[in-house]
Coordinates of C-alpha atoms in Angstrom, one line a residue:
X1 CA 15.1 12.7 -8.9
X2 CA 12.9 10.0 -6.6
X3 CA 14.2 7.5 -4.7
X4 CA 12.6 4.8 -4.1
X5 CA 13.5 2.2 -0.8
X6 CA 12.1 -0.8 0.8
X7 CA 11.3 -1.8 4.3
X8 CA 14.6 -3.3 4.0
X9 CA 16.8 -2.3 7.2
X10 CA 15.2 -2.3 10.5
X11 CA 16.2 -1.9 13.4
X12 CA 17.0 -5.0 15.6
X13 CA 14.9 -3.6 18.5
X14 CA 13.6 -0.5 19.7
X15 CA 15.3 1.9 22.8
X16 CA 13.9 2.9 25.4
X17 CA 11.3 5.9 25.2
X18 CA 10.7 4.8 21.5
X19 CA 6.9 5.5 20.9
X20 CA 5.1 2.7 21.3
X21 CA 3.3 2.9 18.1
X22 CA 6.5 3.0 16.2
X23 CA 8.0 -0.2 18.1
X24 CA 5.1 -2.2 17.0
X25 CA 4.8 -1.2 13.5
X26 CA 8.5 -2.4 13.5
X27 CA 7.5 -5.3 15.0
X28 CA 5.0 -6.0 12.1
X29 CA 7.5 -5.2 9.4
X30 CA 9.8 -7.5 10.5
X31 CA 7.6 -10.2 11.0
X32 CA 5.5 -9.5 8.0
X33 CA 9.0 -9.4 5.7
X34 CA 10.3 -12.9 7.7
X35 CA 7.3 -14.7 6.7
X36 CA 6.2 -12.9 3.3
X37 CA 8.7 -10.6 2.3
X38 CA 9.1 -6.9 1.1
X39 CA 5.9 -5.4 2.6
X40 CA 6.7 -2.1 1.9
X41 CA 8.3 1.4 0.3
X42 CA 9.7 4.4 0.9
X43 CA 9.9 7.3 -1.3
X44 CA 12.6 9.8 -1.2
X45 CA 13.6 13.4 -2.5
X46 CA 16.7 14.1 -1.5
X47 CA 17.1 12.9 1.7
X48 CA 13.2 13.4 2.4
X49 CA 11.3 11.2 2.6
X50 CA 8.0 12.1 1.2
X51 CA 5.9 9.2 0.9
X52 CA 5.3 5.2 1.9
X53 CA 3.3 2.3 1.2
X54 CA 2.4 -1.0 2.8
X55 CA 1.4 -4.3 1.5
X56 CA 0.7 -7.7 2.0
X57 CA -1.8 -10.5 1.8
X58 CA -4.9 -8.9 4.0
X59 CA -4.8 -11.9 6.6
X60 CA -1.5 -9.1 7.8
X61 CA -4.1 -6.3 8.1
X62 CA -6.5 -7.7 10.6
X63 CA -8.0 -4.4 10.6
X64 CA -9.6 -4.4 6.9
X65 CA -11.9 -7.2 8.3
X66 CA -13.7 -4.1 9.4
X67 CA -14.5 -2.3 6.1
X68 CA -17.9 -3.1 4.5
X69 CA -16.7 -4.0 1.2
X70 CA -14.2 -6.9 2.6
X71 CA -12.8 -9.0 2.5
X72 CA -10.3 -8.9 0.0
X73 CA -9.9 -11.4 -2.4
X74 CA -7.8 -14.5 -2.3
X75 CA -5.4 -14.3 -4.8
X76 CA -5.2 -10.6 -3.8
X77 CA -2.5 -8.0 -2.2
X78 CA -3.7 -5.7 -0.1
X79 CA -2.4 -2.4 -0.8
X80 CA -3.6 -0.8 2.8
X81 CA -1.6 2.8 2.3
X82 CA -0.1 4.4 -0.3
X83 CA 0.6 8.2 0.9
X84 CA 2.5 11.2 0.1
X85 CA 3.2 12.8 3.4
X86 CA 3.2 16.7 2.4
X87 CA 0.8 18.1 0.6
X88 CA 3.3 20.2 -1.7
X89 CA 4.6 17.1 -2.8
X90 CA 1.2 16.2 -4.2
X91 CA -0.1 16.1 -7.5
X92 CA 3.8 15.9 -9.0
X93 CA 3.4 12.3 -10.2
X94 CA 5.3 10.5 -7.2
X95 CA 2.3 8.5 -6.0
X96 CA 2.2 7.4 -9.7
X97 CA 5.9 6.2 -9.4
X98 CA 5.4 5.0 -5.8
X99 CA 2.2 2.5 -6.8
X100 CA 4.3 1.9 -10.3
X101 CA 7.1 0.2 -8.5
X102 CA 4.7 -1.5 -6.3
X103 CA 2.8 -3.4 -9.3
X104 CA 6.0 -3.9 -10.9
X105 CA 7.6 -5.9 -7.8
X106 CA 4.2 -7.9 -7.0
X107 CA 3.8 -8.8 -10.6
X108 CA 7.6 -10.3 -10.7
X109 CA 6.9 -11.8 -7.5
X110 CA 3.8 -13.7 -9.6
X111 CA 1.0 -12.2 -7.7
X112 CA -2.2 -11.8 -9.6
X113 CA -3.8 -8.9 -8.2
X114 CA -4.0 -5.9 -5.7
X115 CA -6.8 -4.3 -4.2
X116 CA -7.0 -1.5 -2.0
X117 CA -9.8 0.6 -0.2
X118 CA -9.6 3.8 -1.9
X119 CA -11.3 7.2 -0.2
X120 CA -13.9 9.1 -1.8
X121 CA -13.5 12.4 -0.1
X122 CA -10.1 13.0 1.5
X123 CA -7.1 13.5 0.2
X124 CA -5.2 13.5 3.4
X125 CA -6.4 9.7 4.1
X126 CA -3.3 7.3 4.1
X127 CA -5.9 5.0 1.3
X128 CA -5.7 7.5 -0.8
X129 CA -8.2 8.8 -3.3
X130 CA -10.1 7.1 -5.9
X131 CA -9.7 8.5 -8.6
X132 CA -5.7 7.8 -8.1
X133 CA -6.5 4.2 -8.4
X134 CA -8.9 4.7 -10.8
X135 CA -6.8 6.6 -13.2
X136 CA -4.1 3.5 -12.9
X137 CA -6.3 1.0 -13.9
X138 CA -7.8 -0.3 -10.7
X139 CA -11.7 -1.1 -11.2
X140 CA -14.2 -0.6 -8.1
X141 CA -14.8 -4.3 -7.2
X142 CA -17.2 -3.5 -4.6
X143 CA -18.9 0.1 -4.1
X144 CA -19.8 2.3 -1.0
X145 CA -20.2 5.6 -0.4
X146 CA -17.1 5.8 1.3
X147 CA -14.6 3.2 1.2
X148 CA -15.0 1.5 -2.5
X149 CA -12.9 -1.9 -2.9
X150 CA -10.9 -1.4 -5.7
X151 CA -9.0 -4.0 -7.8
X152 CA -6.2 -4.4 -10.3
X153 CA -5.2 -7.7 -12.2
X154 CA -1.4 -7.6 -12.6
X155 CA -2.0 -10.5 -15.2
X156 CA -4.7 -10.7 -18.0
X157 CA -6.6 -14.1 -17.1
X158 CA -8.8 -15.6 -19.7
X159 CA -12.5 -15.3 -18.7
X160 CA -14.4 -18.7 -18.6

């Protein structure tokens, strides 16, 4: 059975000959959970971890300025990775149950939508495929031939 975590526990500071790259994404969890909260999950089997998301308003990514479809929307979350790890684990539903618990929590927390950029071609890109989203409800708010904007409304708003 799954087990799903959040980016709950962190360290309190990283030791010496830590990689640098892991020191400062713990650097923006912690500051991205102090000022927003949970930004994040882990997924489990056993005591494997096999997958992990991150999200947050996008003005914590500065990085999806960059894409050509940007920027996201507003009243959006930005669901910047969703990824299971191995590829055996693929294809078993666990992304399902990963992005699942994510639209759960953001739609108790009263958020009204996520978007993500989605990949068209690789399955080994952290965005994750399109048709994933696509098949959970997510609608291509703005196309391109390689990173589509996607979008889900956690909320059914009346059109005006």
């Amino acid at each position: 059975m799954p087990l799903l975590g959040t980016s709950g526990a962190l360290p309190r500071s990283c030791r010496w000959g830590e990689r640098r790259a892991i020191c400062k994404e713990l650097a923006w969890l912690r500051r991205v959970r102090n000022e927003w909260g949970s930004c994040g999950k882990l997924l489990f089997v056993g005591n494997e971890p096999v997958g992990y998301a991150q999200y947050a308003p996008a003005q914590f990514f500065p990085g999806a300025l960059e894409y050509p479809t940007g920027p996201v929307s507003e009243d959006a979350v930005l669901l910047a990775c969703l990824f299971i790890t191995k590829p055996q684990w693929r294809g078993q539903g666990l992304g399902s149950l990963l992005l699942k618990a994510i639209l759960d929590e953001l739609s108790a927390r009263g958020f009204r939508a996520v978007e993500t950029f989605a990949r068209r071609e690789s399955a080994e890109n952290p965005s994750g495929p399109l048709e994933f989203y696509l098949g959970h409800g997510f609608f291509v708010l703005r196309d391109d031939p390689e990173f589509p904007l996607l979008r889900r409304d956690l909320v059914n708003i009346p059109q005006v």
